[in-house]
Short mmCIF file of C-alpha atoms in Angstrom, two decimals:
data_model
loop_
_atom_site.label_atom_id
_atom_site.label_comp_id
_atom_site.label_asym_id
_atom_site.label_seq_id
_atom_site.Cartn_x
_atom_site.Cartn_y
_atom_site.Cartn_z
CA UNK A 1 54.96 0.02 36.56
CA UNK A 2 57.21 2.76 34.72
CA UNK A 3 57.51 1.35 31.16
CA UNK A 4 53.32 0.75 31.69
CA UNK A 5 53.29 4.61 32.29
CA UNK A 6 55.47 5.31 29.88
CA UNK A 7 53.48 3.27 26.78
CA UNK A 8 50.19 4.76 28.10
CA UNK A 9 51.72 8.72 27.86
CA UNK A 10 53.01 7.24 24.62
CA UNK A 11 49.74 6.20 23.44
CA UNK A 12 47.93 9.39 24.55
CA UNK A 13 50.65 11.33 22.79
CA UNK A 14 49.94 9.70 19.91
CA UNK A 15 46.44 9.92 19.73
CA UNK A 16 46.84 13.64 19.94
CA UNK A 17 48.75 13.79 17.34
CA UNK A 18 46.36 11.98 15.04
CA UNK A 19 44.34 14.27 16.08
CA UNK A 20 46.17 17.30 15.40
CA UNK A 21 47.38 15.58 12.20
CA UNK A 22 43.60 15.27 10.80
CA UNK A 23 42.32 19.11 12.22
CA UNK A 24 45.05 20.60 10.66
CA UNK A 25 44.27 18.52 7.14
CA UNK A 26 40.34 19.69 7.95
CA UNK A 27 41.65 23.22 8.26
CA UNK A 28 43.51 23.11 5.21
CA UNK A 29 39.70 22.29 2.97
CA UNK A 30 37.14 24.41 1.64
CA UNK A 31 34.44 22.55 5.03
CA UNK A 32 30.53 23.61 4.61
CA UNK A 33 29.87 26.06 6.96
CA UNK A 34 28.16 24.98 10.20
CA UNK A 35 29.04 23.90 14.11
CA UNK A 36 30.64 20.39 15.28
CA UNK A 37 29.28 21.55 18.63
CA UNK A 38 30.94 20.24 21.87
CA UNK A 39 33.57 17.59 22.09
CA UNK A 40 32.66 13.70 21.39
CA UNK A 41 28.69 14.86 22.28
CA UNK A 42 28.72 17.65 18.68
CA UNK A 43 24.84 18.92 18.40
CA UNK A 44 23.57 15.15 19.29
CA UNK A 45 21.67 16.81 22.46
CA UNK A 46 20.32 19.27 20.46
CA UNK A 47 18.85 17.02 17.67
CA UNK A 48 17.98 14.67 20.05
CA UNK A 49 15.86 17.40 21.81
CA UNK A 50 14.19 18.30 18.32
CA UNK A 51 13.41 14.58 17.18
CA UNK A 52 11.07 14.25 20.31
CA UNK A 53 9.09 17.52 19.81
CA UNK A 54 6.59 18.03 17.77
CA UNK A 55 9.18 20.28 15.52
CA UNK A 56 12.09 18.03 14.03
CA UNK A 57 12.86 19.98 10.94
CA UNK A 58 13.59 23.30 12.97
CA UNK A 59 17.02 21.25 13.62
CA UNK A 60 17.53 21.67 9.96
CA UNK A 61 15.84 25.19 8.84
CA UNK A 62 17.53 27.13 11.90
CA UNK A 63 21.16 25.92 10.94
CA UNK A 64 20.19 26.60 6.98
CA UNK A 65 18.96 29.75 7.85
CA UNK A 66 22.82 30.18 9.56
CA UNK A 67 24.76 28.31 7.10
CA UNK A 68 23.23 28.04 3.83
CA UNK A 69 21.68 24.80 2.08
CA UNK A 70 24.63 23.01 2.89
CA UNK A 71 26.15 22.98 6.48
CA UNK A 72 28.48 20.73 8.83
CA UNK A 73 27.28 18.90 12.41
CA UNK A 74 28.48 16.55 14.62
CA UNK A 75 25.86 13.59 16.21
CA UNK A 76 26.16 10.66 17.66
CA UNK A 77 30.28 11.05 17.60
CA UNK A 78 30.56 11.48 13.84
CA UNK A 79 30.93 14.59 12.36
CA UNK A 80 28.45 15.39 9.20
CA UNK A 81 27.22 17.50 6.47
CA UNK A 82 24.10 17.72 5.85
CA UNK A 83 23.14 17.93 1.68
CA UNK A 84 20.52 19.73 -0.09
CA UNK A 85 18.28 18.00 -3.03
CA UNK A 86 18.16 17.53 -5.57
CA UNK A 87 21.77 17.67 -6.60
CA UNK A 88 22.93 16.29 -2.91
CA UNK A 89 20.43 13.59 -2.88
CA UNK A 90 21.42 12.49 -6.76
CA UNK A 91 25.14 12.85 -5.85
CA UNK A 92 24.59 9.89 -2.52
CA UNK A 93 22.06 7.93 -4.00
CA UNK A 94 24.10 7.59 -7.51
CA UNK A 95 26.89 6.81 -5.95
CA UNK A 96 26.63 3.99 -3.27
CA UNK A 97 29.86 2.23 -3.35
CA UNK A 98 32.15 4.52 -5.72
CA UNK A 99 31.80 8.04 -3.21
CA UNK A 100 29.46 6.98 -0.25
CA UNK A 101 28.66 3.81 2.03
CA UNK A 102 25.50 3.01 3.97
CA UNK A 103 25.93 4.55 7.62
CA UNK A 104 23.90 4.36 10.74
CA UNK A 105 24.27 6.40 14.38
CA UNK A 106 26.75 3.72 16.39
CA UNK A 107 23.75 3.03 18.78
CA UNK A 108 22.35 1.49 15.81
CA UNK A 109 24.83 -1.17 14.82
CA UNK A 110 25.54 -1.80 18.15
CA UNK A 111 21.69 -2.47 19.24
CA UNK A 112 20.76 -3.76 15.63
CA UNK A 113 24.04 -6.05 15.03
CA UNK A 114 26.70 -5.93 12.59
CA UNK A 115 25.36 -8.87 11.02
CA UNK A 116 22.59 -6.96 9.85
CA UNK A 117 21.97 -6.26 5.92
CA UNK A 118 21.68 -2.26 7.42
CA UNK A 119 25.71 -2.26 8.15
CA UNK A 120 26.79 -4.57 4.84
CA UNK A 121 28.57 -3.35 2.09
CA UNK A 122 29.70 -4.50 -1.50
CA UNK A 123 29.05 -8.40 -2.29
CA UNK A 124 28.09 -9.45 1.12
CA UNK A 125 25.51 -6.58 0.94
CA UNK A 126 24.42 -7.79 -2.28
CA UNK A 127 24.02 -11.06 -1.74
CA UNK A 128 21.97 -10.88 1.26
CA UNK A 129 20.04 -8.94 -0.60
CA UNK A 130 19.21 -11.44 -2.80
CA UNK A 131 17.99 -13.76 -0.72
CA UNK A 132 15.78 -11.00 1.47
CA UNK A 133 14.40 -9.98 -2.47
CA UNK A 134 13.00 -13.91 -2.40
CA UNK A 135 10.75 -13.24 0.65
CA UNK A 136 10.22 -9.56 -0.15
CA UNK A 137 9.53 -8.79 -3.34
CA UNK A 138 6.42 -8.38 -5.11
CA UNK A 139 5.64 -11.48 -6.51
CA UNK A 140 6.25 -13.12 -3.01
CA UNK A 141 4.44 -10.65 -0.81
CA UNK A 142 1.27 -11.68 -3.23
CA UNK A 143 1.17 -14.89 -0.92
CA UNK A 144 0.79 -13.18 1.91
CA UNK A 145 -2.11 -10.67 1.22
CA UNK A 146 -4.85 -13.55 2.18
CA UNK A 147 -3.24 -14.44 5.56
CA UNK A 148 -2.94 -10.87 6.08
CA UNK A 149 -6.20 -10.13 5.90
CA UNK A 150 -7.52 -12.40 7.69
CA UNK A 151 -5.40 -11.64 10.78
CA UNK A 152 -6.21 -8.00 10.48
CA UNK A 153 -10.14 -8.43 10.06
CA UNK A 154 -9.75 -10.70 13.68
CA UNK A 155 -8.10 -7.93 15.44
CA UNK A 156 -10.29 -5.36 14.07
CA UNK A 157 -13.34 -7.42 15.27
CA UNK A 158 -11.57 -7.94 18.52
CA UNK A 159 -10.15 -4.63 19.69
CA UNK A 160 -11.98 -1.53 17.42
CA UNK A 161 -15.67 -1.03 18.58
CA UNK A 162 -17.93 1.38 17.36
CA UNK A 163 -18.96 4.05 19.80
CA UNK A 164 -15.24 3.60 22.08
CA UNK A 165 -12.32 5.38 21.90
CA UNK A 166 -9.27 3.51 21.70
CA UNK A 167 -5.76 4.15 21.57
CA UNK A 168 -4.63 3.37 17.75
CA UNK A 169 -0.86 3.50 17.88
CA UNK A 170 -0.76 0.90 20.29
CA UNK A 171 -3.26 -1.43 18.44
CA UNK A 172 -1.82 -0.75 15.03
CA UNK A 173 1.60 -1.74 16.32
CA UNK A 174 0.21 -4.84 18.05
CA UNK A 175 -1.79 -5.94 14.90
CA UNK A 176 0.99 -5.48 12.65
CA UNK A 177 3.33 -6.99 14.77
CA UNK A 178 1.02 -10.03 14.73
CA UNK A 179 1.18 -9.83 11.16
CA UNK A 180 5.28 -9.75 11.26
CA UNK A 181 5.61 -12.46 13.75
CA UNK A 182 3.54 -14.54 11.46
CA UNK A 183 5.29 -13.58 8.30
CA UNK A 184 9.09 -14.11 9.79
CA UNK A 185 8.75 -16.65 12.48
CA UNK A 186 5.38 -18.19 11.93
CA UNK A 187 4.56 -17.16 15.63
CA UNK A 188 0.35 -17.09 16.26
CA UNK A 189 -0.09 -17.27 19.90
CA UNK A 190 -1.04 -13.58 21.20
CA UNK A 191 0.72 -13.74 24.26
CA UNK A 192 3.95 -14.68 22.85
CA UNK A 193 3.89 -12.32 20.50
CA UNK A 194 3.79 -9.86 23.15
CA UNK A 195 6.92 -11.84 24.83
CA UNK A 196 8.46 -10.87 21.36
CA UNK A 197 7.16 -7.14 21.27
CA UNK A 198 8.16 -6.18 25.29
CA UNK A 199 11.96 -6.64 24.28
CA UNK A 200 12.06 -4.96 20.60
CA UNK A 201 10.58 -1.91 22.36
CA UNK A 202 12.97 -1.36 24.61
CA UNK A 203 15.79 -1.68 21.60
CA UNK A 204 14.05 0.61 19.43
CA UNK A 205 13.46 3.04 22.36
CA UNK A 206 17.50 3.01 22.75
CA UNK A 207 18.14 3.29 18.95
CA UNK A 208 18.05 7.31 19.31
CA UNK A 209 20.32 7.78 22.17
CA UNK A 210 23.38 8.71 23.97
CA UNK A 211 25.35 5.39 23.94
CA UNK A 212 25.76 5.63 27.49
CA UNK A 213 25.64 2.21 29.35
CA UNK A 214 24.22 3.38 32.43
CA UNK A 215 21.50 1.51 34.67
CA UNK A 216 19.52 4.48 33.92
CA UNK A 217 19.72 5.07 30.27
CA UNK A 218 17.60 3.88 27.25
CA UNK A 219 20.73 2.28 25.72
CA UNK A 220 21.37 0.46 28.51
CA UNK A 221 17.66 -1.02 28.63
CA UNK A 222 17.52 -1.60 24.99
CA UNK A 223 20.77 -4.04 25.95
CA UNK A 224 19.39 -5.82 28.65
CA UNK A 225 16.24 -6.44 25.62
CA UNK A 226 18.37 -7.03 22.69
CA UNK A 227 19.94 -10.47 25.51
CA UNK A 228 16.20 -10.89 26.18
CA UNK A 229 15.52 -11.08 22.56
CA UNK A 230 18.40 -13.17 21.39
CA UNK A 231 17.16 -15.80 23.78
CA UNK A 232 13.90 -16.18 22.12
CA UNK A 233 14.98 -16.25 18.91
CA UNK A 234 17.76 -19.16 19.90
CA UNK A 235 14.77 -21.35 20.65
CA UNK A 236 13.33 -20.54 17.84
CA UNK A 237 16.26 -21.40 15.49
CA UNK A 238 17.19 -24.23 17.36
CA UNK A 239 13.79 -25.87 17.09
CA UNK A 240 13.60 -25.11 13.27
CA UNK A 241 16.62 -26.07 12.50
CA UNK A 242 16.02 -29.46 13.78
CA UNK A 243 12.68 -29.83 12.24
CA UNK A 244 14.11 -28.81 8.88
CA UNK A 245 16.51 -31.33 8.88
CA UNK A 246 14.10 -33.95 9.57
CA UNK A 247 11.95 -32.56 7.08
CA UNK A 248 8.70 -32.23 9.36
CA UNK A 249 8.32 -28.62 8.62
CA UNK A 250 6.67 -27.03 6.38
CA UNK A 251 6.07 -23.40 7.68
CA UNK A 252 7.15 -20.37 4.26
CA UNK A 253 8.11 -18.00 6.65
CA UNK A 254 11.25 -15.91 6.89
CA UNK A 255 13.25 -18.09 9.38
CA UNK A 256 13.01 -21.12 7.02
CA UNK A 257 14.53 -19.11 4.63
CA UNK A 258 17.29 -17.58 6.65
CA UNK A 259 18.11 -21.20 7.70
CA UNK A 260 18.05 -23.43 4.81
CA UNK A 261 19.33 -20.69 1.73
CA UNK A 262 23.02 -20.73 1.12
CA UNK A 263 24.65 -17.22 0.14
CA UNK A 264 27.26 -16.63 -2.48
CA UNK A 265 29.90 -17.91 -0.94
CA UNK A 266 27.90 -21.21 -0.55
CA UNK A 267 27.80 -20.67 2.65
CA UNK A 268 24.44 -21.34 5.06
CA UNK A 269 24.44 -17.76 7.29
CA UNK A 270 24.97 -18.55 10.84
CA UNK A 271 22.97 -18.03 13.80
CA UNK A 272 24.56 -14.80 14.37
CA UNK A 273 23.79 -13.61 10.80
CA UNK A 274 19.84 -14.74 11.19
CA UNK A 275 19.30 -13.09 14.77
CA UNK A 276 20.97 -9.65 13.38
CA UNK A 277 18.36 -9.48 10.35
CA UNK A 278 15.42 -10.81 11.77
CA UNK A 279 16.20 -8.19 14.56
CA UNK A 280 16.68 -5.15 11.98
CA UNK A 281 14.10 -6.75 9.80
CA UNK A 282 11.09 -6.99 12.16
CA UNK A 283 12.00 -2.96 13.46
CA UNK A 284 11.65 -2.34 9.37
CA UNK A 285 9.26 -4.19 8.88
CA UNK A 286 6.55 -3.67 11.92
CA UNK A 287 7.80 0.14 13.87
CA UNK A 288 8.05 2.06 10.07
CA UNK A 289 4.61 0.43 9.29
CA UNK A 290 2.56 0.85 12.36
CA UNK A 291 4.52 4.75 12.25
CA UNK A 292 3.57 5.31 8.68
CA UNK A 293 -0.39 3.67 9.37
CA UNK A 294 -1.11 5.83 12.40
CA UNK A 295 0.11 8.84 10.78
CA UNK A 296 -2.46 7.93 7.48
CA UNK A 297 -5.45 7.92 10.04
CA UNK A 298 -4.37 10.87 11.56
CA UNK A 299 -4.19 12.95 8.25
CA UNK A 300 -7.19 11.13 7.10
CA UNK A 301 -9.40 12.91 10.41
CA UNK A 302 -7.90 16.08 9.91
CA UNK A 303 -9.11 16.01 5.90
CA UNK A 304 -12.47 13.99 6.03
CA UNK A 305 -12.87 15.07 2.18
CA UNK A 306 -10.12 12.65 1.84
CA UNK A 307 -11.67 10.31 4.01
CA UNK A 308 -14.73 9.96 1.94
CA UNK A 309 -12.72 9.83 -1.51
CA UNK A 310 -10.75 7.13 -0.10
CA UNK A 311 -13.74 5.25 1.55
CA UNK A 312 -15.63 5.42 -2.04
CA UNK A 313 -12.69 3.49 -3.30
CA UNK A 314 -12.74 0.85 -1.14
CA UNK A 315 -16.76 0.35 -0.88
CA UNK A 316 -16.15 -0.23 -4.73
CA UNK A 317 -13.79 -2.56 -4.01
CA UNK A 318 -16.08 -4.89 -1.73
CA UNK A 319 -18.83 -4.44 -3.29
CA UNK A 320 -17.37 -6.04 -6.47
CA UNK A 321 -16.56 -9.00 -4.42
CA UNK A 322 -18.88 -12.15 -3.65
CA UNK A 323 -19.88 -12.35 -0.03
CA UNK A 324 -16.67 -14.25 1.83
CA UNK A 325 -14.40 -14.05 -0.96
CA UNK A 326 -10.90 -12.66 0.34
CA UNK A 327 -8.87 -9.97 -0.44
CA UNK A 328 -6.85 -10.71 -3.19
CA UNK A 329 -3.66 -8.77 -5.23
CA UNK A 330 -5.74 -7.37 -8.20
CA UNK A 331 -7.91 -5.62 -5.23
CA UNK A 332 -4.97 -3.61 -4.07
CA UNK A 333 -3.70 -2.74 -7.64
CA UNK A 334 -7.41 -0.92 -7.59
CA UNK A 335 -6.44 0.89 -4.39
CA UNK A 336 -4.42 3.67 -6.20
CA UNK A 337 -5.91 6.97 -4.67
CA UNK A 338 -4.70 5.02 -1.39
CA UNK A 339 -0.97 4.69 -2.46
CA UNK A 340 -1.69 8.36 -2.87
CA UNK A 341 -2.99 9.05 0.55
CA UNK A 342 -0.24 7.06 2.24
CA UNK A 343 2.11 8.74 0.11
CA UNK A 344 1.17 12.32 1.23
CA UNK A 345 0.93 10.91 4.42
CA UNK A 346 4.85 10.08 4.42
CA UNK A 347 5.70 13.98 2.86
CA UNK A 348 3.73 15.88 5.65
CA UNK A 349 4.74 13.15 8.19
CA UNK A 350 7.97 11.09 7.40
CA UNK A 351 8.58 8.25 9.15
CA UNK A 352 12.32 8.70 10.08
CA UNK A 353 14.05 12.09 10.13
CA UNK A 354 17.07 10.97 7.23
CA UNK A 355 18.98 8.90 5.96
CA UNK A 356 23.31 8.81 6.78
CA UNK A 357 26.23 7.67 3.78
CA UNK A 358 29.32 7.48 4.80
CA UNK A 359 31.90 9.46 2.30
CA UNK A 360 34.49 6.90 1.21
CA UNK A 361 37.00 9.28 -0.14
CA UNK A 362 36.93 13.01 -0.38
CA UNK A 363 33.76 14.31 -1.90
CA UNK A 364 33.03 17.68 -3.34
CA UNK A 365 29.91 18.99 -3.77
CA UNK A 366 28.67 22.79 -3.85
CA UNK A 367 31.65 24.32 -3.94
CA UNK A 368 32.79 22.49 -0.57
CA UNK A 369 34.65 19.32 -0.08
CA UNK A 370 33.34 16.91 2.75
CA UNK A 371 36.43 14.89 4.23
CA UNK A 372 37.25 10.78 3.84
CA UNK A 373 35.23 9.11 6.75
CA UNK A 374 32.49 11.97 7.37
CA UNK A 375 28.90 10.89 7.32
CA UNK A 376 26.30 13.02 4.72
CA UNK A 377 22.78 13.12 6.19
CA UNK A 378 19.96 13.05 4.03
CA UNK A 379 16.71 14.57 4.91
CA UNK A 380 13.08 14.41 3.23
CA UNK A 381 12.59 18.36 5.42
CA UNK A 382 15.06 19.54 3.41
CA UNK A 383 12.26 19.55 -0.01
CA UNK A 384 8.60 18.27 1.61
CA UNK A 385 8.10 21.49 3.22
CA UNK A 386 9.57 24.04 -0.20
CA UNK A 387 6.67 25.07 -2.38
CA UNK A 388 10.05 24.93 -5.00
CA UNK A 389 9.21 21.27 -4.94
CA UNK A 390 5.49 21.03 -3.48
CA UNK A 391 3.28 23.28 -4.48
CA UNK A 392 1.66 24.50 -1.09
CA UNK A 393 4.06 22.06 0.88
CA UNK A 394 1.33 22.79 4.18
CA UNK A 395 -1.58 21.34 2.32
CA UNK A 396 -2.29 17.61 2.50
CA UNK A 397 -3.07 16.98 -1.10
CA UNK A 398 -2.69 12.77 -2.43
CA UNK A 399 -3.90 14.13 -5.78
CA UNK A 400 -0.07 15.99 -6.23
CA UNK A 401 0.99 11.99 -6.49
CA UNK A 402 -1.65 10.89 -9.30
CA UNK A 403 -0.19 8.69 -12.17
CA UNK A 404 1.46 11.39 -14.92
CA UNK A 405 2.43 13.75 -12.22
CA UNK A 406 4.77 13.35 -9.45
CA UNK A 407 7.83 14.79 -7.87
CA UNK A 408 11.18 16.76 -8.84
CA UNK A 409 13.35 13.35 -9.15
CA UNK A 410 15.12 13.11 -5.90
CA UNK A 411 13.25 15.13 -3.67
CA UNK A 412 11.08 12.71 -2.74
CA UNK A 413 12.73 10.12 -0.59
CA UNK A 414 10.34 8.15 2.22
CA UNK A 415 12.11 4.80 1.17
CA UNK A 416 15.59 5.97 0.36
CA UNK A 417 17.08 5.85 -2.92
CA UNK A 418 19.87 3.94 -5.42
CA UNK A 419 20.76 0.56 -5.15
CA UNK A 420 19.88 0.87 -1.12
CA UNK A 421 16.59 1.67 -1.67
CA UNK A 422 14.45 -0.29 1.41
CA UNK A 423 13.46 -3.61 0.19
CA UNK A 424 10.79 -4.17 1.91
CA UNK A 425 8.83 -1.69 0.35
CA UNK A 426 6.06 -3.79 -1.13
CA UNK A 427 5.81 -5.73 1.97
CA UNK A 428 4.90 -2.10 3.37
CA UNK A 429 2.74 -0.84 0.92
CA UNK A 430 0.92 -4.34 1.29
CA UNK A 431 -0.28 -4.75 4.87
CA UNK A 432 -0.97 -0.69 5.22
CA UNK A 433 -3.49 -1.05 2.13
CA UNK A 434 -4.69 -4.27 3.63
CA UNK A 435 -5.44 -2.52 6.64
CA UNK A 436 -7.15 0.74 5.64
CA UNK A 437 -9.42 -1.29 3.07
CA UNK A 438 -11.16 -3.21 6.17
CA UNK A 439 -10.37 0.27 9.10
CA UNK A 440 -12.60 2.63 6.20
CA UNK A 441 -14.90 0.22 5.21
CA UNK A 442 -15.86 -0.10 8.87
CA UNK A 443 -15.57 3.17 10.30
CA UNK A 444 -14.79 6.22 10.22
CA UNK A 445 -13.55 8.20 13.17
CA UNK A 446 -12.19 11.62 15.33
CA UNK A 447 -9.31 12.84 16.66
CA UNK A 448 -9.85 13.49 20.51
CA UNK A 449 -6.47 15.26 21.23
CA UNK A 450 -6.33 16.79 17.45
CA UNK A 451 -3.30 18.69 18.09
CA UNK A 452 -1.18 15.66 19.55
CA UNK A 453 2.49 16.41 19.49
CA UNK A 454 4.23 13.80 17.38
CA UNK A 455 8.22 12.59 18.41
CA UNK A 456 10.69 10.51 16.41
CA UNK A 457 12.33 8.04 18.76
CA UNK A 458 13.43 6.63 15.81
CA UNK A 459 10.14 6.69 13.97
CA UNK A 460 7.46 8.92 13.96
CA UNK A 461 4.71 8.50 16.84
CA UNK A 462 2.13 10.27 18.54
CA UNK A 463 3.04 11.24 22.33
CA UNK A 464 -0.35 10.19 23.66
CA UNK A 465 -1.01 7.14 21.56
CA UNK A 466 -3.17 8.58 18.97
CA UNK A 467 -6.35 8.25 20.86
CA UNK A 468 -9.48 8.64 18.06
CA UNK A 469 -13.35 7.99 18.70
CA UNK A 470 -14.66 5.57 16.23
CA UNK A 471 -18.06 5.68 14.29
#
């Protein structure tokens, strides 16, 4: 029992001197100015408390205010620095691999997997990439605009009637989600998509959270899903597997891919590997989309002018068409005052607070050095909101995005930026377009709690389910 004490004192003795060891190194730097905040919890209360009211960026303008354009934090357990664009934003996004590394809040990678593409780095990263690119990119999402639109006209014909009100978050996220299921695991009955959709809320509900395993906490729900989930998709992979190898299946969806494409290494990923990125992949893929969509219609009410332009575009747009003939890819290359709505949309409302690097060696940057190990926080508040970088940043104006015109470079940042830029950015851009084009040509509708307070647990989302009259 003594030499068990002893080693224990002797461990916690030399833990504190670690510790110790690496303040007194911090001391010894030029830091940013700022507050780690209380032990192990830092400011994560605080910013946790600002994500779900209806005022994020104060989190950010009261500390600048404090510290200047660049300050320190602590969330989540790590401490941080949060930079200032452009120069901050060019420094990360120019330098993924050689000063930073991609980063997420430890609730993340523990809810998401470390399988996931989100938590790779260097050749592994790049080579999942690669085969994600063959499913996402823009030449393969072309396939998928017809089957899109189809599903999305059925659910608009099913759950949007004229003269009702309904609650549009919740039926964006379930039509998209359709779309997703369809798209990654060819699932098409309704009610197991929902099987699929009970579970993934509870993880993303947890992904912005103390990691506390308590019966009582988010986290610990969203790992009670993430088991319920797993399941699921173990019947899924089991079945395709088999059917793949006796070459009865024929289904182009994401989970045929994941199973049958070797990686670099010439390796086939294992079933570890697949659940971990069709996980992170259908939270990309369906929560940032339905966030992003809801937020469009909720901008578009509030500035009907923009309503109408966009509705003129998309009347043109049908009524160049032959009666039944789908919606094809040189229709949405027409929709470009829409990629400018959407992309207003995501300046006044962003669909995620930031973006985390992780410095790999000491960095310096304005004058301050930020330490080996420290994670930089990027943040679209810290330029959507400056009339230095949008004129009248308050205004909701798509026009500021017309072709010839466009941001300061790196201070516009809704998909990230660098070699990490999101990749399934076209797969995005596709199904929102998709669905406005058949919402607008419909409708149109109001807002019937116009001043809804909006939260980010992660994403953007109104509190009360964006509930609009349509007309």
């Amino acid at each position: 029992m003594v030499p068990v004490l002893v080693l224990y004192l002797v461990c916690i003795g030399a833990a504190a001197l670690a510790y110790l060891q690496r303040w007194r190194r911090f001391k010894a730097m030029d830091l940013p100015p700022g507050s780690l905040g209380l032990p192990l919890l830092g400011e994560t209360l605080q910013f946790i408390r600002y994500t779900k009211s209806n005022r994020p960026w104060e989190f950010i303008e009261q500390r600048e205010a404090k510290y200047g354009k660049i300050f320190k934090t602590s969330l989540f357990g790590s401490p941080m620095v949060m930079v200032s664009p452009p120069q901050g934003n060019k420094l990360v996004f120019s330098n993924h691999n050689l000063l930073v590394e991609t980063a997420w809040p430890s609730p993340m990678k523990t809810l998401v997997g470390s399988n996931a593409i989100n938590f790779m780095s260097g050749e592994e990263a790049k080579s999942f990439r690669d085969v994600l690119m063959t499913f996402l990119s823009a030449q393969a999402v072309q396939s998928q605009v017809v089957p899109t639109s189809n599903m999305i006209q059925d659910h608009l014909h099913k759950h949007w009637k004229h003269g009702e009100t309904v609650l549009a978050y919740s039926l964006i996220k379930q039509a998209l989600f359709s779309v997703t299921c369809c798209a990654f695991l060819s699932v098409s009955d309704e009610e197991e998509q929902l099987e699929l959709l009970e579970p993934l809320a509870k993880i993303i509900k947890g992904l912005i959270s103390l990691p506390l395993d308590l019966p009582w906490t988010n986290f610990h729900h969203a790992k009670k899903g993430r088991v319920e989930l797993y399941k699921m998709f173990d019947k899924y992979i089991a079945r395709r597997r088999i059917e793949l190898e006796n070459g009865s299946s024929c289904q182009q969806d994401l989970l045929s891919l994941l199973l049958s494409t070797k990686l670099d290494n010439g390796k086939l990923m294992n079933d570890d590997q697949i659940k971990d990125n069709i996980l992170s992949l259908l939270f990309a893929g369906h929560d940032t989309s339905s966030s992003s969509l809801a937020m469009t219609l909720k901008c578009l009410a509030q500035n009907p002018a923009c309503y109408q332009e966009l509705r003129r575009e998309h009347m043109d747009i049908l009524s160049a068409k032959q009666p039944g003939e789908e919606l094809n890819q040189n229709d949405l290359r027409k929709m470009k005052y829409t990629w400018m709505v959407i992309q207003e949309t995501l300046r006044v409302m962003p669909t995620g607070f930031g973006i985390l690097r992780k410095a790999l060696k000491d960095v310096e940057m304005d004058g301050f050095t930020i330490p080996k190990g420290w994670q930089l926080l990027i943040s679209g508040y810290r330029s959507y909101r400056k009339p230095e970088f949008f004129a009248e940043p308050f205004k909701f104006e798509p026009s500021r995005f017309a072709e010839g015109t466009g941001p300061v470079p790196y201070t516009y940042i809704p998909f990230g930026g660098g070699p990490r830029i999101c990749p399934g950015i076209q797969l995005a851009k596709m199904q929102v377009m998709v669905f406005l084009h058949h919402l607008v040509t419909r409708y149109e509708w109001t807002l019937v709690e116009p001043d809804e307070p909006v939260s980010y647990t992660p994403v953007a989302m109104p509190t009360k389910g964006l509930p609009i009259k349509l007309k």
